[in-house]
C-alpha cells in the first residue's frame, strides 16, 4: 500500500525527474505518422467491403498488430493511473502530459495502417476497442513507486513487442511504422528507468520491494481484451512476445541497469529483497522452458 514515504520519495527525486525530462526532450525526435501510413492503399469500405482475402500479412502478424493497438488504445487509463499518483508534483505532472501526447500518436498511426492496408477486420477492430475500453484498466500497482517500476518494465516490453511485430509483418511500411513506435517506447523506457534508479539511490528498501512486487506479478495490459489468451499465445508462439523474451529482453536488462547486484550498505530487509530479486530470473527462465515444452517450441 502507498504510504507517506512513497510520496516523500517522489519529492526527493524531483531534480532527477527534471533532468531526465530535459534529456528526453533533447533526445527524442518527433515523427509524423501521415508520412508513413500507406494512404494510396486506402479504399472506400462501403463500396468495397472488407474481406479476409484482402489481407497482405500473416494471421500471426495481424493478431500481433491488433493486440498491440488495443494496448495503445488503453492510454486514457495509463494516464489516469499516473495522474492519480503524482498529484500536484509539478515535474511529474508535466512529464505525464508530454508522455501522453507522444503515446497518443501510436494508436492513431497503427489504426491508420491497419485500415488503409486492410490487414484487420474493421468491424471487429472497433468492437474490440469498445469492449477493451469499456472494461477499463488498472495495472494493480499500489504506490507511485510501484507505478514507475511497472511502467519501466511495460515500456521496455512494448518496445520489444512492437519491434518484433513489425518484423513479422514482412511489410516494409509496417516495419518502418513499428520501428518508429518502438523507438518512442525506448525513450520512454529510459525516462522511467532513470526515475526508478534515482528512487533506488534515495530509498533502496522501498524501491527494491516495489521492483520485486512488480516483476513477480508483471502482466502485459490486456486481460480485458476479447480473446486475449488465445491472441497472447499466438504472439508467444510467433516469437513476438513470450516468457523467454520477457526474461532475456526485459527482466535481466532492467535488473542489470538498476545495478541490483552491486547495491551495498543495505538494511537486512533490503538485502533479503535483493537476494529474492537476483534469484527471480532463474525462476522465470524455468517457467519459460515449461511454456516452450508445452507449445512444442525449441528451448534455446
Ligand atoms: Fe505506445
Ligand atoms: Fe511508451
Short mmCIF file of C-alpha atoms and ligand atoms in Angstrom, two decimals:
data_model
loop_
_atom_site.label_atom_id
_atom_site.label_comp_id
_atom_site.label_asym_id
_atom_site.label_seq_id
_atom_site.Cartn_x
_atom_site.Cartn_y
_atom_site.Cartn_z
CA UNK A 1 0.00 0.00 0.00
CA UNK A 2 1.11 3.56 -0.64
CA UNK A 3 2.45 5.29 2.45
CA UNK A 4 3.68 8.78 3.24
CA UNK A 5 7.21 7.53 2.49
CA UNK A 6 6.28 6.66 -1.09
CA UNK A 7 5.06 10.19 -1.72
CA UNK A 8 8.06 11.75 0.03
CA UNK A 9 10.21 9.73 -2.32
CA UNK A 10 8.54 11.42 -5.31
CA UNK A 11 9.54 14.81 -3.92
CA UNK A 12 13.06 13.60 -3.17
CA UNK A 13 13.68 12.69 -6.83
CA UNK A 14 12.22 15.91 -8.22
CA UNK A 15 15.54 17.22 -9.60
CA UNK A 16 16.25 13.87 -11.23
CA UNK A 17 12.81 13.92 -12.90
CA UNK A 18 13.51 17.39 -14.33
CA UNK A 19 16.90 16.31 -15.63
CA UNK A 20 15.53 13.10 -17.16
CA UNK A 21 12.70 15.02 -18.80
CA UNK A 22 15.13 17.56 -20.29
CA UNK A 23 17.30 14.72 -21.59
CA UNK A 24 14.22 13.08 -23.11
CA UNK A 25 13.19 16.29 -24.86
CA UNK A 26 16.61 16.81 -26.39
CA UNK A 27 16.93 13.15 -27.44
CA UNK A 28 13.55 12.35 -28.95
CA UNK A 29 12.78 13.49 -32.49
CA UNK A 30 9.12 13.95 -33.25
CA UNK A 31 7.86 11.98 -36.24
CA UNK A 32 4.76 12.25 -38.37
CA UNK A 33 2.51 9.25 -38.92
CA UNK A 34 0.96 10.74 -42.08
CA UNK A 35 4.31 10.39 -43.83
CA UNK A 36 4.41 6.62 -43.19
CA UNK A 37 0.77 5.46 -43.44
CA UNK A 38 0.14 3.96 -46.95
CA UNK A 39 -2.80 6.21 -47.91
CA UNK A 40 -2.51 5.12 -51.56
CA UNK A 41 -3.69 1.66 -50.48
CA UNK A 42 -6.89 3.03 -48.88
CA UNK A 43 -10.29 2.27 -50.44
CA UNK A 44 -13.90 3.02 -49.56
CA UNK A 45 -15.29 0.33 -47.24
CA UNK A 46 -18.94 0.89 -48.25
CA UNK A 47 -18.24 0.32 -51.93
CA UNK A 48 -15.63 -2.34 -51.32
CA UNK A 49 -16.33 -4.14 -48.01
CA UNK A 50 -13.57 -5.83 -46.06
CA UNK A 51 -12.79 -9.45 -46.74
CA UNK A 52 -10.02 -11.53 -45.23
CA UNK A 53 -8.64 -12.32 -48.69
CA UNK A 54 -7.54 -8.66 -48.91
CA UNK A 55 -5.00 -9.11 -46.09
CA UNK A 56 -1.36 -8.95 -47.11
CA UNK A 57 0.34 -10.04 -43.88
CA UNK A 58 0.21 -13.33 -41.96
CA UNK A 59 -2.53 -14.10 -39.38
CA UNK A 60 0.10 -14.05 -36.57
CA UNK A 61 1.34 -10.63 -37.66
CA UNK A 62 -2.26 -9.34 -37.81
CA UNK A 63 -3.03 -10.66 -34.32
CA UNK A 64 0.14 -9.02 -33.00
CA UNK A 65 -0.63 -5.64 -34.55
CA UNK A 66 -4.23 -5.72 -33.32
CA UNK A 67 -3.30 -6.69 -29.76
CA UNK A 68 -0.58 -4.04 -29.71
CA UNK A 69 -3.06 -1.48 -30.99
CA UNK A 70 -5.63 -2.36 -28.30
CA UNK A 71 -2.84 -1.93 -25.74
CA UNK A 72 -2.17 1.56 -27.10
CA UNK A 73 -5.92 2.32 -27.13
CA UNK A 74 -5.92 2.00 -23.34
CA UNK A 75 -3.89 5.19 -22.99
CA UNK A 76 -6.55 7.13 -21.04
CA UNK A 77 -6.28 4.54 -18.26
CA UNK A 78 -2.48 4.66 -18.13
CA UNK A 79 -2.65 8.45 -18.00
CA UNK A 80 -5.18 8.48 -15.19
CA UNK A 81 -3.27 5.91 -13.17
CA UNK A 82 -0.11 8.01 -13.26
CA UNK A 83 -2.08 11.23 -12.68
CA UNK A 84 -3.77 9.75 -9.61
CA UNK A 85 -0.39 9.10 -8.03
CA UNK A 86 1.61 12.19 -8.96
CA UNK A 87 -0.94 14.64 -7.57
CA UNK A 88 0.44 18.18 -7.60
CA UNK A 89 4.01 17.07 -8.20
CA UNK A 90 4.81 19.63 -10.92
CA UNK A 91 7.63 17.85 -12.77
CA UNK A 92 5.86 14.50 -12.92
CA UNK A 93 2.58 16.10 -13.94
CA UNK A 94 4.39 17.83 -16.78
CA UNK A 95 6.00 14.56 -17.77
CA UNK A 96 2.66 12.73 -17.74
CA UNK A 97 1.21 15.29 -20.15
CA UNK A 98 4.19 15.12 -22.52
CA UNK A 99 4.28 11.33 -22.40
CA UNK A 100 0.52 11.07 -23.04
CA UNK A 101 0.84 13.38 -26.05
CA UNK A 102 3.62 11.24 -27.53
CA UNK A 103 1.82 7.97 -26.79
CA UNK A 104 -1.35 9.29 -28.43
CA UNK A 105 0.19 9.06 -31.86
CA UNK A 106 0.83 5.31 -31.57
CA UNK A 107 -2.82 4.23 -31.79
CA UNK A 108 -3.55 6.83 -34.47
CA UNK A 109 -0.67 5.57 -36.62
CA UNK A 110 -1.28 1.86 -36.11
CA UNK A 111 -5.04 2.09 -36.74
CA UNK A 112 -4.43 4.17 -39.89
CA UNK A 113 -2.04 1.50 -41.15
CA UNK A 114 -4.47 -1.36 -40.45
CA UNK A 115 -7.42 0.43 -42.07
CA UNK A 116 -5.59 1.57 -45.21
CA UNK A 117 -3.81 -1.76 -45.72
CA UNK A 118 -6.96 -3.82 -44.87
CA UNK A 119 -4.95 -6.03 -42.57
CA UNK A 120 -7.66 -6.12 -39.89
CA UNK A 121 -11.42 -6.62 -39.91
CA UNK A 122 -12.55 -3.02 -39.31
CA UNK A 123 -15.78 -4.02 -37.57
CA UNK A 124 -14.06 -6.48 -35.24
CA UNK A 125 -11.34 -3.92 -34.55
CA UNK A 126 -13.85 -1.29 -33.47
CA UNK A 127 -15.88 -3.79 -31.42
CA UNK A 128 -12.71 -4.93 -29.68
CA UNK A 129 -11.68 -1.36 -28.95
CA UNK A 130 -15.07 -0.62 -27.46
CA UNK A 131 -15.05 -3.79 -25.33
CA UNK A 132 -11.49 -3.18 -24.15
CA UNK A 133 -12.02 0.43 -23.20
CA UNK A 134 -15.43 -0.14 -21.64
CA UNK A 135 -13.85 -2.70 -19.31
CA UNK A 136 -11.23 -0.15 -18.21
CA UNK A 137 -7.76 -0.92 -16.96
CA UNK A 138 -5.62 -0.56 -13.86
CA UNK A 139 -2.17 -2.10 -13.58
CA UNK A 140 -2.77 -3.02 -9.93
CA UNK A 141 0.26 -1.02 -8.77
CA UNK A 142 -0.49 0.24 -5.28
CA UNK A 143 2.00 3.11 -4.87
CA UNK A 144 3.66 5.71 -7.08
CA UNK A 145 6.95 3.81 -6.75
CA UNK A 146 5.21 0.64 -7.98
CA UNK A 147 3.65 2.57 -10.86
CA UNK A 148 7.05 3.78 -12.07
CA UNK A 149 8.59 0.33 -11.77
CA UNK A 150 5.67 -1.25 -13.65
CA UNK A 151 5.80 1.39 -16.36
CA UNK A 152 9.55 0.90 -16.83
CA UNK A 153 9.01 -2.80 -17.49
CA UNK A 154 5.95 -2.18 -19.63
CA UNK A 155 7.67 0.41 -21.85
CA UNK A 156 10.56 -1.96 -22.49
CA UNK A 157 8.20 -4.90 -23.09
CA UNK A 158 6.13 -2.82 -25.51
CA UNK A 159 9.26 -1.67 -27.30
CA UNK A 160 10.29 -5.27 -27.92
CA UNK A 161 6.77 -6.41 -28.82
CA UNK A 162 6.20 -3.60 -31.35
CA UNK A 163 9.55 -4.19 -32.99
CA UNK A 164 9.07 -7.95 -33.27
CA UNK A 165 5.52 -7.48 -34.59
CA UNK A 166 6.85 -5.11 -37.25
CA UNK A 167 9.49 -7.66 -38.33
CA UNK A 168 6.88 -10.42 -38.51
CA UNK A 169 4.71 -8.49 -40.99
CA UNK A 170 7.33 -8.70 -43.74
CA UNK A 171 5.82 -5.42 -44.97
CA UNK A 172 8.33 -2.53 -45.22
CA UNK A 173 5.66 0.06 -44.33
CA UNK A 174 4.51 -1.79 -41.19
CA UNK A 175 8.14 -2.43 -40.30
CA UNK A 176 9.01 1.26 -40.52
CA UNK A 177 5.93 2.27 -38.55
CA UNK A 178 6.51 -0.25 -35.77
CA UNK A 179 10.20 0.71 -35.59
CA UNK A 180 9.20 4.35 -35.06
CA UNK A 181 6.73 3.47 -32.33
CA UNK A 182 9.24 1.13 -30.78
CA UNK A 183 11.88 3.90 -30.69
CA UNK A 184 9.41 6.09 -28.78
CA UNK A 185 8.83 3.32 -26.25
CA UNK A 186 12.57 3.06 -25.81
CA UNK A 187 12.85 6.77 -25.00
CA UNK A 188 10.00 6.41 -22.51
CA UNK A 189 11.65 3.37 -21.01
CA UNK A 190 14.86 5.36 -20.46
CA UNK A 191 12.94 8.05 -18.59
CA UNK A 192 11.11 5.65 -16.28
CA UNK A 193 14.22 3.55 -15.71
CA UNK A 194 16.03 6.72 -14.64
CA UNK A 195 13.30 7.71 -12.18
CA UNK A 196 13.41 4.28 -10.54
CA UNK A 197 17.22 4.39 -10.41
CA UNK A 198 17.04 7.73 -8.58
CA UNK A 199 14.46 6.24 -6.19
CA UNK A 200 16.76 3.29 -5.54
CA UNK A 201 19.59 5.61 -4.57
CA UNK A 202 17.30 7.62 -2.30
CA UNK A 203 15.28 4.84 -0.61
CA UNK A 204 16.62 1.38 -1.53
CA UNK A 205 14.39 -0.71 0.71
CA UNK A 206 11.10 0.76 -0.50
CA UNK A 207 12.21 0.73 -4.13
CA UNK A 208 13.57 -2.82 -4.05
CA UNK A 209 10.27 -4.02 -2.60
CA UNK A 210 8.36 -2.28 -5.39
CA UNK A 211 10.66 -3.83 -8.03
CA UNK A 212 10.16 -7.31 -6.57
CA UNK A 213 6.37 -6.88 -6.35
CA UNK A 214 6.03 -5.59 -9.88
CA UNK A 215 8.34 -8.12 -11.54
CA UNK A 216 6.66 -11.01 -9.75
CA UNK A 217 3.17 -10.04 -10.87
CA UNK A 218 4.02 -8.47 -14.21
CA UNK A 219 1.45 -8.88 -16.95
CA UNK A 220 1.00 -7.00 -20.18
CA UNK A 221 -2.18 -4.95 -20.03
CA UNK A 222 -4.74 -6.97 -21.93
CA UNK A 223 -6.78 -9.35 -19.85
CA UNK A 224 -9.91 -7.33 -20.64
CA UNK A 225 -9.34 -7.57 -24.39
CA UNK A 226 -11.57 -10.02 -26.25
CA UNK A 227 -9.85 -13.40 -26.79
CA UNK A 228 -6.76 -12.11 -25.01
CA UNK A 229 -5.40 -15.50 -24.02
CA UNK A 230 -5.71 -17.03 -27.48
CA UNK A 231 -4.14 -13.96 -29.06
CA UNK A 232 -1.33 -13.76 -26.49
CA UNK A 233 -0.47 -17.43 -27.05
CA UNK A 234 -0.41 -16.88 -30.82
CA UNK A 235 2.01 -13.97 -30.31
CA UNK A 236 4.10 -16.02 -27.90
CA UNK A 237 4.43 -18.90 -30.38
CA UNK A 238 5.29 -16.48 -33.20
CA UNK A 239 8.15 -15.10 -31.06
CA UNK A 240 6.69 -11.59 -30.80
CA UNK A 241 6.40 -11.67 -27.02
CA UNK A 242 6.73 -14.59 -24.63
CA UNK A 243 8.29 -15.52 -21.30
CA UNK A 244 11.71 -16.18 -22.82
CA UNK A 245 11.73 -12.74 -24.44
CA UNK A 246 10.45 -11.24 -21.19
CA UNK A 247 13.35 -12.85 -19.33
CA UNK A 248 16.08 -12.04 -21.86
CA UNK A 249 14.97 -8.60 -23.06
CA UNK A 250 13.18 -7.10 -20.06
CA UNK A 251 13.87 -8.66 -16.65
CA UNK A 252 17.59 -9.35 -16.99
CA UNK A 253 18.39 -5.94 -18.59
CA UNK A 254 16.42 -3.89 -16.03
CA UNK A 255 17.98 -5.67 -13.07
CA UNK A 256 21.38 -5.07 -14.64
CA UNK A 257 20.67 -1.42 -15.49
CA UNK A 258 19.48 -0.72 -11.95
CA UNK A 259 22.66 -2.33 -10.62
CA UNK A 260 20.71 -4.54 -8.20
CA UNK A 261 23.63 -6.90 -7.74
CA UNK A 262 26.03 -4.11 -6.84
CA UNK A 263 23.86 -2.36 -4.23
CA UNK A 264 25.58 -2.33 -0.86
CA UNK A 265 25.19 -0.76 2.55
CA UNK A 266 21.62 -2.13 2.59
CA UNK A 267 19.43 -2.88 5.63
CA UNK A 268 18.89 -6.54 6.48
CA UNK A 269 15.37 -6.43 4.98
CA UNK A 270 16.64 -4.73 1.82
CA UNK A 271 19.32 -7.43 1.46
CA UNK A 272 16.67 -10.13 1.67
CA UNK A 273 14.68 -8.47 -1.11
CA UNK A 274 17.88 -8.04 -3.16
CA UNK A 275 18.54 -11.79 -2.90
CA UNK A 276 15.00 -12.64 -3.98
CA UNK A 277 15.33 -10.28 -6.93
CA UNK A 278 18.62 -11.80 -8.02
CA UNK A 279 17.04 -15.28 -7.91
CA UNK A 280 13.98 -14.17 -9.87
CA UNK A 281 15.36 -14.54 -13.44
CA UNK A 282 16.19 -18.22 -12.84
CA UNK A 283 12.62 -18.91 -11.75
CA UNK A 284 11.29 -17.06 -14.80
CA UNK A 285 13.58 -18.98 -17.16
CA UNK A 286 12.18 -22.20 -15.72
CA UNK A 287 8.63 -21.06 -16.47
CA UNK A 288 9.73 -20.11 -20.00
CA UNK A 289 11.06 -23.65 -20.51
CA UNK A 290 7.76 -25.15 -19.36
CA UNK A 291 5.85 -22.95 -21.83
CA UNK A 292 8.23 -23.84 -24.65
CA UNK A 293 7.84 -27.55 -23.94
CA UNK A 294 4.04 -27.32 -23.86
CA UNK A 295 3.91 -25.19 -27.00
CA UNK A 296 6.30 -27.52 -28.82
CA UNK A 297 8.91 -24.79 -29.24
CA UNK A 298 12.65 -25.39 -29.11
CA UNK A 299 14.29 -24.25 -25.85
CA UNK A 300 17.39 -22.19 -26.63
FE1 LIG B 1 2.93 3.39 -27.05
FE1 LIG B 2 5.69 4.45 -24.40
#
